[in-house]
PDB file of C-alpha atoms and ligand atoms in Angstrom:
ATOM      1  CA  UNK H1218      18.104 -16.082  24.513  1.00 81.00           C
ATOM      2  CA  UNK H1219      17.180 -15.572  21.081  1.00 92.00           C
ATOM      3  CA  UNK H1220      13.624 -15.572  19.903  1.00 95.00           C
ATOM      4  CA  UNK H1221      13.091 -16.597  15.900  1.00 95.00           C
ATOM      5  CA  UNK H1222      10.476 -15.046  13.827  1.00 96.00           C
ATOM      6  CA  UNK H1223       9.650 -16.984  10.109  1.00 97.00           C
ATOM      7  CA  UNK H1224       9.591 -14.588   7.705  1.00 97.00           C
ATOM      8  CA  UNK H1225      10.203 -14.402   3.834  1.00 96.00           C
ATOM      9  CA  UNK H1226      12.515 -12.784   0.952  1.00 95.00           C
ATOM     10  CA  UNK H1227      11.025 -12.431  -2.498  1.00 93.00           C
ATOM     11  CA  UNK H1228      12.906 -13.143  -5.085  1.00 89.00           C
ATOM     12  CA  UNK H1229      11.132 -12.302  -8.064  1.00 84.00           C
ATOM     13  CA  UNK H1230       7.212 -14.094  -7.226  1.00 82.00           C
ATOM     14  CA  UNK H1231       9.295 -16.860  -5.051  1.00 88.00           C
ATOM     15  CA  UNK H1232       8.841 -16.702  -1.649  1.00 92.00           C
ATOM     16  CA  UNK H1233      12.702 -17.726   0.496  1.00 94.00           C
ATOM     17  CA  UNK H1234      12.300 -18.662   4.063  1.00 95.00           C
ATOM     18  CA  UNK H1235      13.648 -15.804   6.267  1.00 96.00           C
ATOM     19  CA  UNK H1236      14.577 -16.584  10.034  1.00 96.00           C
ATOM     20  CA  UNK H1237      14.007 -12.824  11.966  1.00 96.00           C
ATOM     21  CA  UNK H1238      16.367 -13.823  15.372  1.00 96.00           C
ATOM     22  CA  UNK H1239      15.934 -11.144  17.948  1.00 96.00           C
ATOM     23  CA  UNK H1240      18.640 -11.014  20.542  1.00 95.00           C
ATOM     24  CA  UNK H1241      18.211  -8.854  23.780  1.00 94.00           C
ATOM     25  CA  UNK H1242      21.345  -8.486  25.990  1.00 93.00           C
ATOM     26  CA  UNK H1243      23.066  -6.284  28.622  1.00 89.00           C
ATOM     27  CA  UNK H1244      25.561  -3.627  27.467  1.00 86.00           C
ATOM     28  CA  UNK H1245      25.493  -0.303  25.854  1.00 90.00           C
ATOM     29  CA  UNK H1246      21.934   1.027  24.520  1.00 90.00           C
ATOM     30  CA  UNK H1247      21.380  -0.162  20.753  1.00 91.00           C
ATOM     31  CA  UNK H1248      19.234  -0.789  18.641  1.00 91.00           C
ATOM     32  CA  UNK H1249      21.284  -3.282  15.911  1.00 92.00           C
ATOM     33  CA  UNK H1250      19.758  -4.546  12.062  1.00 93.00           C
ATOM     34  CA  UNK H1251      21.861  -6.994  10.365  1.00 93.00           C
ATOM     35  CA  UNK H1252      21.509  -9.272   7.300  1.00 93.00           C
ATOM     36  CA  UNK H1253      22.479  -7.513   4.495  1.00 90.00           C
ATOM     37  CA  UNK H1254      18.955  -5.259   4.952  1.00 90.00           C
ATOM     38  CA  UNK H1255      18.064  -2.584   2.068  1.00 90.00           C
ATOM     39  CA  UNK H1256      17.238   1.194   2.961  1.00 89.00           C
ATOM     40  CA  UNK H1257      13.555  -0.113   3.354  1.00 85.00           C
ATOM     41  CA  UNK H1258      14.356  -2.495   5.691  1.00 89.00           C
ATOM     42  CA  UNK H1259      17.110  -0.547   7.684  1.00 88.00           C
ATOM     43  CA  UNK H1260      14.388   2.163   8.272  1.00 91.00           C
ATOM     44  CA  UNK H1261      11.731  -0.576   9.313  1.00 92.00           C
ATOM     45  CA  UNK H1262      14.051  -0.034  12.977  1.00 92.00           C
ATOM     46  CA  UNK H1263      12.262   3.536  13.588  1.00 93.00           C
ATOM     47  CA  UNK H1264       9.150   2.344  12.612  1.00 95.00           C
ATOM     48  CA  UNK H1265       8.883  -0.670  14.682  1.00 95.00           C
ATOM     49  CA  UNK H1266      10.070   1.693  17.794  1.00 94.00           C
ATOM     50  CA  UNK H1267       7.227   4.165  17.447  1.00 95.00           C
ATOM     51  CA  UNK H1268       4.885   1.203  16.952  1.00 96.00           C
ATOM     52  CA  UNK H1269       6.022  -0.534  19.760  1.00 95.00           C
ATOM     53  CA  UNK H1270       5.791   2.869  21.861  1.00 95.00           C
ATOM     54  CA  UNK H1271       2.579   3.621  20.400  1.00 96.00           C
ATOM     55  CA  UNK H1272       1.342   0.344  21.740  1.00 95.00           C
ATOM     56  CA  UNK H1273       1.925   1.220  24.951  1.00 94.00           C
ATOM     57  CA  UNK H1274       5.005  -1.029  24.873  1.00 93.00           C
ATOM     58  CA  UNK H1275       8.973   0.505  25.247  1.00 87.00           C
ATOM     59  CA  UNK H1276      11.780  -1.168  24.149  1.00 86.00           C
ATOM     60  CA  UNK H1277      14.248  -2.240  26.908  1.00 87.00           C
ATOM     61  CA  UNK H1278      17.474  -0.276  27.454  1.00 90.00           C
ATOM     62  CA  UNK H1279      19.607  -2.654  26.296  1.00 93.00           C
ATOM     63  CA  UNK H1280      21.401  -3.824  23.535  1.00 94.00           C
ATOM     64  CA  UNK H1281      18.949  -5.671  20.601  1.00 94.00           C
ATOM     65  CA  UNK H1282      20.642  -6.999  17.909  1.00 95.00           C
ATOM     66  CA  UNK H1283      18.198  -8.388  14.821  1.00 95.00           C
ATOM     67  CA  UNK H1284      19.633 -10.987  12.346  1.00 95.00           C
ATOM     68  CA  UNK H1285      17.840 -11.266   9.365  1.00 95.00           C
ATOM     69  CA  UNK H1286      19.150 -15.108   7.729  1.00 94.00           C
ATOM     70  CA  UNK H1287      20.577 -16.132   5.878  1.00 95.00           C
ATOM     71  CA  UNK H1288      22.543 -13.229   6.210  1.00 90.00           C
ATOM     72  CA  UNK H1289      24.128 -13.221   2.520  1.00 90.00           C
ATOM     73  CA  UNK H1290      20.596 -13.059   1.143  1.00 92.00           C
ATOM     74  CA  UNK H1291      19.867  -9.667  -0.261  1.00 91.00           C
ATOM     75  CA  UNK H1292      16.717  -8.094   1.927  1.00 93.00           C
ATOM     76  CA  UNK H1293      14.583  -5.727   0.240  1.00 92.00           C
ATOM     77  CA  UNK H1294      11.091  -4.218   1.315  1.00 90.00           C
ATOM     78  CA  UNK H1295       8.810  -3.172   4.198  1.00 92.00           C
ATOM     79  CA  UNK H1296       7.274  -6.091   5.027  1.00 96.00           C
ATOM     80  CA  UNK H1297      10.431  -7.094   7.838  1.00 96.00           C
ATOM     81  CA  UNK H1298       8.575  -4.665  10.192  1.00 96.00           C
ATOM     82  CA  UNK H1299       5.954  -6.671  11.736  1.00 97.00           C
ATOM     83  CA  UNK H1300       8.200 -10.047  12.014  1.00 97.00           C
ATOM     84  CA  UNK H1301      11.110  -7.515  13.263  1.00 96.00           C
ATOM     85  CA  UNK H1302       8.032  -6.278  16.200  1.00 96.00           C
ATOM     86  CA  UNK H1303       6.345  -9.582  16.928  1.00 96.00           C
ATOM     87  CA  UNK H1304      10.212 -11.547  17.604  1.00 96.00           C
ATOM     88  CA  UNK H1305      10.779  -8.047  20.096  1.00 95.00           C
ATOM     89  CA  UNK H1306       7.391  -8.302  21.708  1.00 96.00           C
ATOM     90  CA  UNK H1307       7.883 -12.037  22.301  1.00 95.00           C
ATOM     91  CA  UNK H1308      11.531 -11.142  23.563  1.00 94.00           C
ATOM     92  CA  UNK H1309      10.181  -9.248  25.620  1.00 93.00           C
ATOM     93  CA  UNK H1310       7.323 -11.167  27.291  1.00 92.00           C
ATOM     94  CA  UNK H1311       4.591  -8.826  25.542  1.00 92.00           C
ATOM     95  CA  UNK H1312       3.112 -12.377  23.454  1.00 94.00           C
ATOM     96  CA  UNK H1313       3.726 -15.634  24.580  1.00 92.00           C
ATOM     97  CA  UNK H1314       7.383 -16.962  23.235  1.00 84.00           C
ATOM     98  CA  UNK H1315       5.201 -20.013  21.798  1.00 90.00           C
ATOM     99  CA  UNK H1316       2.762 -17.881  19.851  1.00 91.00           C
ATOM    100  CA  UNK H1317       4.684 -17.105  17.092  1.00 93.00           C
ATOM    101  CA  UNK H1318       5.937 -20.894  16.384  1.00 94.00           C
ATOM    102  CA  UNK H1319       4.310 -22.700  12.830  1.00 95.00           C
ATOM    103  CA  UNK H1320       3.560 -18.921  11.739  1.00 97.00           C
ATOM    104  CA  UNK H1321       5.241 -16.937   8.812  1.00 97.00           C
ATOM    105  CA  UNK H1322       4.373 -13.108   8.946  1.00 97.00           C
ATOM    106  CA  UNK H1323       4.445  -9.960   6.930  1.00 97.00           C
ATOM    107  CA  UNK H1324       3.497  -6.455   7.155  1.00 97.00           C
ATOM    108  CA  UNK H1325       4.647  -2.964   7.132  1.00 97.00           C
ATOM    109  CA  UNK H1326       3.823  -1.110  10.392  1.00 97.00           C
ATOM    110  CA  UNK H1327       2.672   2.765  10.532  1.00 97.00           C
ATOM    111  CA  UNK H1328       4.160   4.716  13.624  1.00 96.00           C
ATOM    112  CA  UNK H1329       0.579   4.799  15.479  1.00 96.00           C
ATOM    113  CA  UNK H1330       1.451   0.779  15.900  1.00 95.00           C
ATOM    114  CA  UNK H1331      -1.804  -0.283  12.786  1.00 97.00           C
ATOM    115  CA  UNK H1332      -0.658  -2.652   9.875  1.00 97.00           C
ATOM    116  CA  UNK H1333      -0.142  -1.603   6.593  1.00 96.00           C
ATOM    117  CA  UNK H1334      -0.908  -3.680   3.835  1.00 94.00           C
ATOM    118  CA  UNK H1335       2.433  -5.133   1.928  1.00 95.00           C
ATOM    119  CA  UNK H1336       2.953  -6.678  -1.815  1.00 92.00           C
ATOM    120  CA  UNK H1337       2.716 -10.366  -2.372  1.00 92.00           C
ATOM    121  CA  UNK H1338       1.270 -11.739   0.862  1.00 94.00           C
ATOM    122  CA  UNK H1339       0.289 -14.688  -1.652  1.00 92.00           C
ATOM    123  CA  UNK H1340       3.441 -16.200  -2.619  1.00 92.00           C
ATOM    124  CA  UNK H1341       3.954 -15.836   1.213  1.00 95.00           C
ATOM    125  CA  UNK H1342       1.142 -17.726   1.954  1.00 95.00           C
ATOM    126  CA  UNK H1343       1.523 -20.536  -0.470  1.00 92.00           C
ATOM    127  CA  UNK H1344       5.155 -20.901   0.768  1.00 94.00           C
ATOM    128  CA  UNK H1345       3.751 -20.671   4.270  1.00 96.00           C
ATOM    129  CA  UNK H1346       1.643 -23.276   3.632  1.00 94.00           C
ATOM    130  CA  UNK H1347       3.718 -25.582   1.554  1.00 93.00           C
ATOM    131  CA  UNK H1348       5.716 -25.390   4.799  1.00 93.00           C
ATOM    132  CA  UNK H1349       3.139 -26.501   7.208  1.00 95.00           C
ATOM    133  CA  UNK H1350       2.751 -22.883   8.538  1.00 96.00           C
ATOM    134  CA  UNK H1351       0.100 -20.494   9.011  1.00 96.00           C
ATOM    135  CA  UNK H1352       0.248 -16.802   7.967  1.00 97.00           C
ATOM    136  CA  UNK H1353       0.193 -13.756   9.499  1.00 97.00           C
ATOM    137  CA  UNK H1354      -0.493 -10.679   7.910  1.00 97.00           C
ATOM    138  CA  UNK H1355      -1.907  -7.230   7.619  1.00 97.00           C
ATOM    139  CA  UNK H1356      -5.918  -7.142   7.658  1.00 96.00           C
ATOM    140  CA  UNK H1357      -6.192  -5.451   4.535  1.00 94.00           C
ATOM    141  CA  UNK H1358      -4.218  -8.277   2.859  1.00 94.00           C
ATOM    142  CA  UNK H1359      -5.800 -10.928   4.450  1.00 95.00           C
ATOM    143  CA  UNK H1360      -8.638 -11.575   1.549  1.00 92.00           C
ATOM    144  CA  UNK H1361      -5.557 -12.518  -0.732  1.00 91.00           C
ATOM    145  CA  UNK H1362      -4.046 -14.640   1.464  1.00 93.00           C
ATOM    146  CA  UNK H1363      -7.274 -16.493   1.563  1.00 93.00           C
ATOM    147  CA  UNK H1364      -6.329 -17.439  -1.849  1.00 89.00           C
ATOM    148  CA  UNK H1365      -3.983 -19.824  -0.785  1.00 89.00           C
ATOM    149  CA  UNK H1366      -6.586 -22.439   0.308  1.00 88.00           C
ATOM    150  CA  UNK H1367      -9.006 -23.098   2.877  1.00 90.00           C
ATOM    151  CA  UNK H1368      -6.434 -25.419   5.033  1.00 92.00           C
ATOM    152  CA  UNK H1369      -4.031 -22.215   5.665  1.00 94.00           C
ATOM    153  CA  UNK H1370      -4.325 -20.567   9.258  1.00 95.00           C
ATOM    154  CA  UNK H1371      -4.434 -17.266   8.633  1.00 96.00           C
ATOM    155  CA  UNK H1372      -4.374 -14.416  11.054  1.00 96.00           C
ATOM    156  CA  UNK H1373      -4.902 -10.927  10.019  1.00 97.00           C
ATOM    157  CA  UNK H1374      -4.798  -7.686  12.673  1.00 97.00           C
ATOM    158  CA  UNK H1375      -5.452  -4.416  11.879  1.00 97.00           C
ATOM    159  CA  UNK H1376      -2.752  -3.268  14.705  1.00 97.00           C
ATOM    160  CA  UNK H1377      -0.706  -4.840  16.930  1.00 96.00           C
ATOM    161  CA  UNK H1378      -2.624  -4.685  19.839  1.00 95.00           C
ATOM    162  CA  UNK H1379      -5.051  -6.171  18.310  1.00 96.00           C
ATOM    163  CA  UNK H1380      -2.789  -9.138  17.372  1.00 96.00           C
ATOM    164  CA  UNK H1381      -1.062  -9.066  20.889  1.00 95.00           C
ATOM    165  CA  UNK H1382      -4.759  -9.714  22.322  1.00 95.00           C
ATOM    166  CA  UNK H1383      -5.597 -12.528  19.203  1.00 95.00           C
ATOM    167  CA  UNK H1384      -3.050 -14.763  20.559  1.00 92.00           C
ATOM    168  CA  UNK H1385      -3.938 -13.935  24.433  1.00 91.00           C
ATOM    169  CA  UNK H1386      -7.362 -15.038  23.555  1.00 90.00           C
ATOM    170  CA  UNK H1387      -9.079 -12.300  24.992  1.00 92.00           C
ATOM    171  CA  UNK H1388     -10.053 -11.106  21.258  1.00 91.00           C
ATOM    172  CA  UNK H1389     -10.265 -13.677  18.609  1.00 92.00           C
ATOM    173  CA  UNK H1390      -9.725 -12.674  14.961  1.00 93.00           C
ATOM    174  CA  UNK H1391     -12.217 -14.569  12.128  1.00 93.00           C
ATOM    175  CA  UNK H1392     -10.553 -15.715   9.637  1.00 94.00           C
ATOM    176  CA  UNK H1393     -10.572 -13.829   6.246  1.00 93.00           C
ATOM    177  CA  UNK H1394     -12.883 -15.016   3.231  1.00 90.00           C
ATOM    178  CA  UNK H1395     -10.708 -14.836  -0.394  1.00 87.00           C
ATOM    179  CA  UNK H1396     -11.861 -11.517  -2.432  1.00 81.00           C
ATOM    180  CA  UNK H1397     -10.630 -10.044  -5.000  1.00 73.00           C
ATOM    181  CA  UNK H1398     -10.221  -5.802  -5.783  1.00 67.00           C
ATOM    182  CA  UNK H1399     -13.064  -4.705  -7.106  1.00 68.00           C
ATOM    183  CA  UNK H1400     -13.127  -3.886 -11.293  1.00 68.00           C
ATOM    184  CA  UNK H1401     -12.314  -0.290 -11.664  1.00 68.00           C
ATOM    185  CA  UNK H1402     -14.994   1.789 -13.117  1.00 74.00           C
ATOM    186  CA  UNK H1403     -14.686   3.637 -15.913  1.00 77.00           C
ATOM    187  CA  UNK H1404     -13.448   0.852 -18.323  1.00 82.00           C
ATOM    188  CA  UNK H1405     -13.059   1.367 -22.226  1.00 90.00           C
ATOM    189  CA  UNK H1406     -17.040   0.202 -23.272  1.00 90.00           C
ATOM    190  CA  UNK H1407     -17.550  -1.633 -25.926  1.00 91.00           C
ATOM    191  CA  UNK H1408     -20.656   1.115 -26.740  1.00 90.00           C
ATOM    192  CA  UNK H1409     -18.566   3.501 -27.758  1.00 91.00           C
ATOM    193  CA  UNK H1410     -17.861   1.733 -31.137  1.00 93.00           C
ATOM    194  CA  UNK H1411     -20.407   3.629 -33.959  1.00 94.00           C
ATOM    195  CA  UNK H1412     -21.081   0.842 -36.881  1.00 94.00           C
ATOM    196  CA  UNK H1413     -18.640  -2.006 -37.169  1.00 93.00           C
ATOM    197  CA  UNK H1414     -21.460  -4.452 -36.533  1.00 95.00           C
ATOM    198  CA  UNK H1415     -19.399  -7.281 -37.932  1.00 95.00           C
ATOM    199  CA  UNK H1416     -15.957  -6.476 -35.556  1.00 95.00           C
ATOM    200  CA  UNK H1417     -17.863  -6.249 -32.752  1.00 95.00           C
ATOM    201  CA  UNK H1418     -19.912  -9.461 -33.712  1.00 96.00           C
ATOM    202  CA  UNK H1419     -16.357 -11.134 -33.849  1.00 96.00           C
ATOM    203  CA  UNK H1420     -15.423  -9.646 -30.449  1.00 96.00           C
ATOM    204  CA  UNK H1421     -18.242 -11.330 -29.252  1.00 95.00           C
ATOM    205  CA  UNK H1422     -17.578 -14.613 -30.846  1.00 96.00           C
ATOM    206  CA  UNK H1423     -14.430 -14.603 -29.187  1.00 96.00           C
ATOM    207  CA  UNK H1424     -14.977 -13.485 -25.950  1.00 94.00           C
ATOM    208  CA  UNK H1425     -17.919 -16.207 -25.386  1.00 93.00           C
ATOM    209  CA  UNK H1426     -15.466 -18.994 -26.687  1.00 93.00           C
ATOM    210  CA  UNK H1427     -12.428 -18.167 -25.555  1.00 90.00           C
ATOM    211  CA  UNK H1428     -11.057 -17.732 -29.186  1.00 94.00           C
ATOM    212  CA  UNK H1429      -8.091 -16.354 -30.816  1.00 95.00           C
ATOM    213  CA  UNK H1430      -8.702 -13.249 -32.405  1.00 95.00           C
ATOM    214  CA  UNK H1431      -6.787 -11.553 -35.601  1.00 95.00           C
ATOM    215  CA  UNK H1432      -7.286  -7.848 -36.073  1.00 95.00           C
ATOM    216  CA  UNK H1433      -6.309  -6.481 -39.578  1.00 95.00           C
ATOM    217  CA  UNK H1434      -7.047  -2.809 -41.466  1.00 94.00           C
ATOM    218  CA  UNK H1435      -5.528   0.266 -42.102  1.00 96.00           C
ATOM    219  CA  UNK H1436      -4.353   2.711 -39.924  1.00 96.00           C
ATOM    220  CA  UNK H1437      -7.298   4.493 -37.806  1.00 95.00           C
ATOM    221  CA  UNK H1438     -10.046   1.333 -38.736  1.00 94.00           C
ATOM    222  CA  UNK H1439     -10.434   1.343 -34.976  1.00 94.00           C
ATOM    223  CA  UNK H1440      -8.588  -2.112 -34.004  1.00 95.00           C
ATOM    224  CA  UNK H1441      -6.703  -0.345 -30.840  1.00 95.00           C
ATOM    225  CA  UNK H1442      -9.947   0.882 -29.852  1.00 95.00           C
ATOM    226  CA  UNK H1443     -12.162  -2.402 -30.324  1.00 95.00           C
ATOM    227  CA  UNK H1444      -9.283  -4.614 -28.428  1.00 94.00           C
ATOM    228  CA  UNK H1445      -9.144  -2.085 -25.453  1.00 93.00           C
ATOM    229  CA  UNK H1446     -13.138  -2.459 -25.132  1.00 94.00           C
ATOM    230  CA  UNK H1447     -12.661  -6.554 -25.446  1.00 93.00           C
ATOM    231  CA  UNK H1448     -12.049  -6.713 -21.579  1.00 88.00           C
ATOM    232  CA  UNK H1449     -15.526  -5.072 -21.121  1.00 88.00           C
ATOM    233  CA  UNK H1450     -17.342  -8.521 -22.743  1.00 90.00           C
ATOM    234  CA  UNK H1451     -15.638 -10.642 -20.951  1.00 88.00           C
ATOM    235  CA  UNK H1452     -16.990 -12.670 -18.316  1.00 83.00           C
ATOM    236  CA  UNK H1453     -15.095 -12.491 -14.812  1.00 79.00           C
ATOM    237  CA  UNK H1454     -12.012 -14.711 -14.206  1.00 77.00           C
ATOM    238  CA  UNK H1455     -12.554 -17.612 -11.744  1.00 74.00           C
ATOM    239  CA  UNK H1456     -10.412 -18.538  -8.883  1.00 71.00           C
ATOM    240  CA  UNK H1457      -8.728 -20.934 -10.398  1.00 73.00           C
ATOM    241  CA  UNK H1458      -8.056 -18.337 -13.456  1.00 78.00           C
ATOM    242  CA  UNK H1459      -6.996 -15.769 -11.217  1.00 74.00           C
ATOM    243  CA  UNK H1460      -4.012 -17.701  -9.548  1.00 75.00           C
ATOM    244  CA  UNK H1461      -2.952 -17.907 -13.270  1.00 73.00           C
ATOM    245  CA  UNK H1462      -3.265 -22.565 -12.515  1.00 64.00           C
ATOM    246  CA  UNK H1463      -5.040 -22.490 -16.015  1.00 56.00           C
TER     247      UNK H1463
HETATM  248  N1  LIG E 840     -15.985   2.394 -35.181  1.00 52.10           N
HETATM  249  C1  LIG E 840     -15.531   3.466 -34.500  1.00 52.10           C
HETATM  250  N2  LIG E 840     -16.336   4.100 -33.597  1.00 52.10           N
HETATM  251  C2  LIG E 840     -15.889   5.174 -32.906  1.00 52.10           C
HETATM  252  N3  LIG E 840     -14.666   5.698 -33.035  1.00 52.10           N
HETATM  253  C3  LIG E 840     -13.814   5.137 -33.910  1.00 52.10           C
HETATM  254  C4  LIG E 840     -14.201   3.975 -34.678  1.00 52.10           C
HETATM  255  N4  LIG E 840     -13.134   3.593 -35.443  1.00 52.10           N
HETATM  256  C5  LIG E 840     -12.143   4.484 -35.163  1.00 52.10           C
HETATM  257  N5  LIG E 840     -12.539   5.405 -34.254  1.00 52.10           N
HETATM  258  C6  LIG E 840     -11.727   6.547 -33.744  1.00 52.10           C
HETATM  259  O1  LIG E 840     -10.472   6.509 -34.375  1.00 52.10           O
HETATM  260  C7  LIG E 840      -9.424   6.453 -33.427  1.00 52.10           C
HETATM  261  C8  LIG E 840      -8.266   5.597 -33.959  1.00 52.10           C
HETATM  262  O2  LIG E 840      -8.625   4.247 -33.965  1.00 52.10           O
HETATM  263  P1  LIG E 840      -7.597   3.158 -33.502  1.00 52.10           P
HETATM  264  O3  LIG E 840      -8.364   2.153 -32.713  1.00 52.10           O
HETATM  265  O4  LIG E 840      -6.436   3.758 -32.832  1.00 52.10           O
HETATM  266  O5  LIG E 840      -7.191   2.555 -34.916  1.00 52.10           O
HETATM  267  P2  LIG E 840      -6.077   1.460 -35.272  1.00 52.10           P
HETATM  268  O6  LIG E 840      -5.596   0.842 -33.992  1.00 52.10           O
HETATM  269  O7  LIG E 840      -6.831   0.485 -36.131  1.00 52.10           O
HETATM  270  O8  LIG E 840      -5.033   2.175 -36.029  1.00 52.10           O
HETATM  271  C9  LIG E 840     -10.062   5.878 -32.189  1.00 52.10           C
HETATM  272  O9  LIG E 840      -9.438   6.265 -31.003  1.00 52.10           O
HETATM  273  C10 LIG E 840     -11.471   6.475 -32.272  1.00 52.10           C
HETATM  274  O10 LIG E 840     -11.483   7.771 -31.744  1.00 52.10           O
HETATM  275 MG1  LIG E 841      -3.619   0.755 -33.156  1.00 52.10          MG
END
């Protein structure tokens, strides 16, 4: 039987539907990763091993084969690790076989069997959701995921057993609220200009209007420095503004 796991392949910020199919069968002992995966991806097969150990789960001695498809599509990252897990765990009776079905996931795992947190888990969740699927990803990507929209199911463990006992029932994840990283401290100020009341009067002018500004002077005026402290003025970017839809 094999057991199919919705994943994705970036290409660029696109998000491609990936199928993870996990096939368990008699014969010799391996442990088999095809679908044209990159080094990342190749390696993901020792890391999902020592997670799945570390869970308190073992692999079967038998012969697993993993497809990633379509199988001419380049693969590149560490986010095929928890898909790779989850299709083995449900192979294996670990999850229900049904619990996996209307989800796309992502997520690197760490060898203790936690979640690490992976690049663009929003792409994957707007293609998730323009697919009719939920998302499942690591918990410290979960507030970006949020982003997506407030229809999008979104699960997001910190480990696999803590997913494992999400879809049991027996602990029920919340759902994460959208947040963005906070602003790093330390920014250029826009105090550290001495004089210049009039360019910093313009930066001002702009900032609160959303104008266009034009620097001009000679070499050392101090443009570079007032356009690095611009940022500091500004109000923050709304939702909207930070998904770049306006
Ligand atoms: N009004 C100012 N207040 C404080 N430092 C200034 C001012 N104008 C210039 N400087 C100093 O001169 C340096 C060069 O300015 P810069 O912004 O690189 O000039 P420009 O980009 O116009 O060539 C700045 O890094 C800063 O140390
Ligand atoms: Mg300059």
């Amino acid at each position: 039987m094999v057991t199919r796991v919705s994943t994705v392949a970036f290409e660029g910020i696109e998000a491609r539907q990936v199928d993870v199919q996990v096939h368990i069968a008699g014969g010799s002992v391996a442990f088999i990763l095809v679908g044209l995966p990159d080094k990342a991806v190749a390696e993901s097969r020792e890391r999902v091993r020592a997670a799945l150990t570390a869970s308190g789960l073992a692999l079967p001695s038998k012969r697993v084969t993993i497809n990633l498809a379509p199988a001419d599509l380049p693969k590149e990252g560490s986010h095929y690790d928890l898909p790779i897990a989850l299709g083995l765990m449900a192979a294996i009776g670990a999850i229900p076989s049904d619990a996996l079905q209307g989800f796309t996931v992502l997520g690197e795992l760490a060898l203790d069997g936690s979640i690490a947190s992976v690049a663009g888990v929003l792409p994957a969740a707007l293609a998730a959701h323009a697919r009719g699927h939920g998302l499942i990803c690591p918990e410290a990507s979960g507030p970006e995921a949020a982003w997506a929209g407030p229809e999008i199911e979104i699960i997001a463990p910190r480990s696999l057993i803590q997913l494992a006992n999400h879809v049991k029932g027996t602990q029920i994840l919340r759902r994460p609220e959208p947040a963005i990283a906070p602003v790093p401290e330390g920014l250029p100020d826009l105090r550290d200009i001495k004089g210049q009341e009039s360019a910093k009067r313009s930066l001002e002018i702009a900032a609160a209007g959303s104008h266009n500004l034009l620097m001009s002077g000679p070499p050392g005026a101090g443009k570079s420095m007032l356009a690095q402290r611009l940022a500091s003025i500004l109000p923050p970017l709304s939702p909207r503004e930070l998904l770049g839809l306006m």
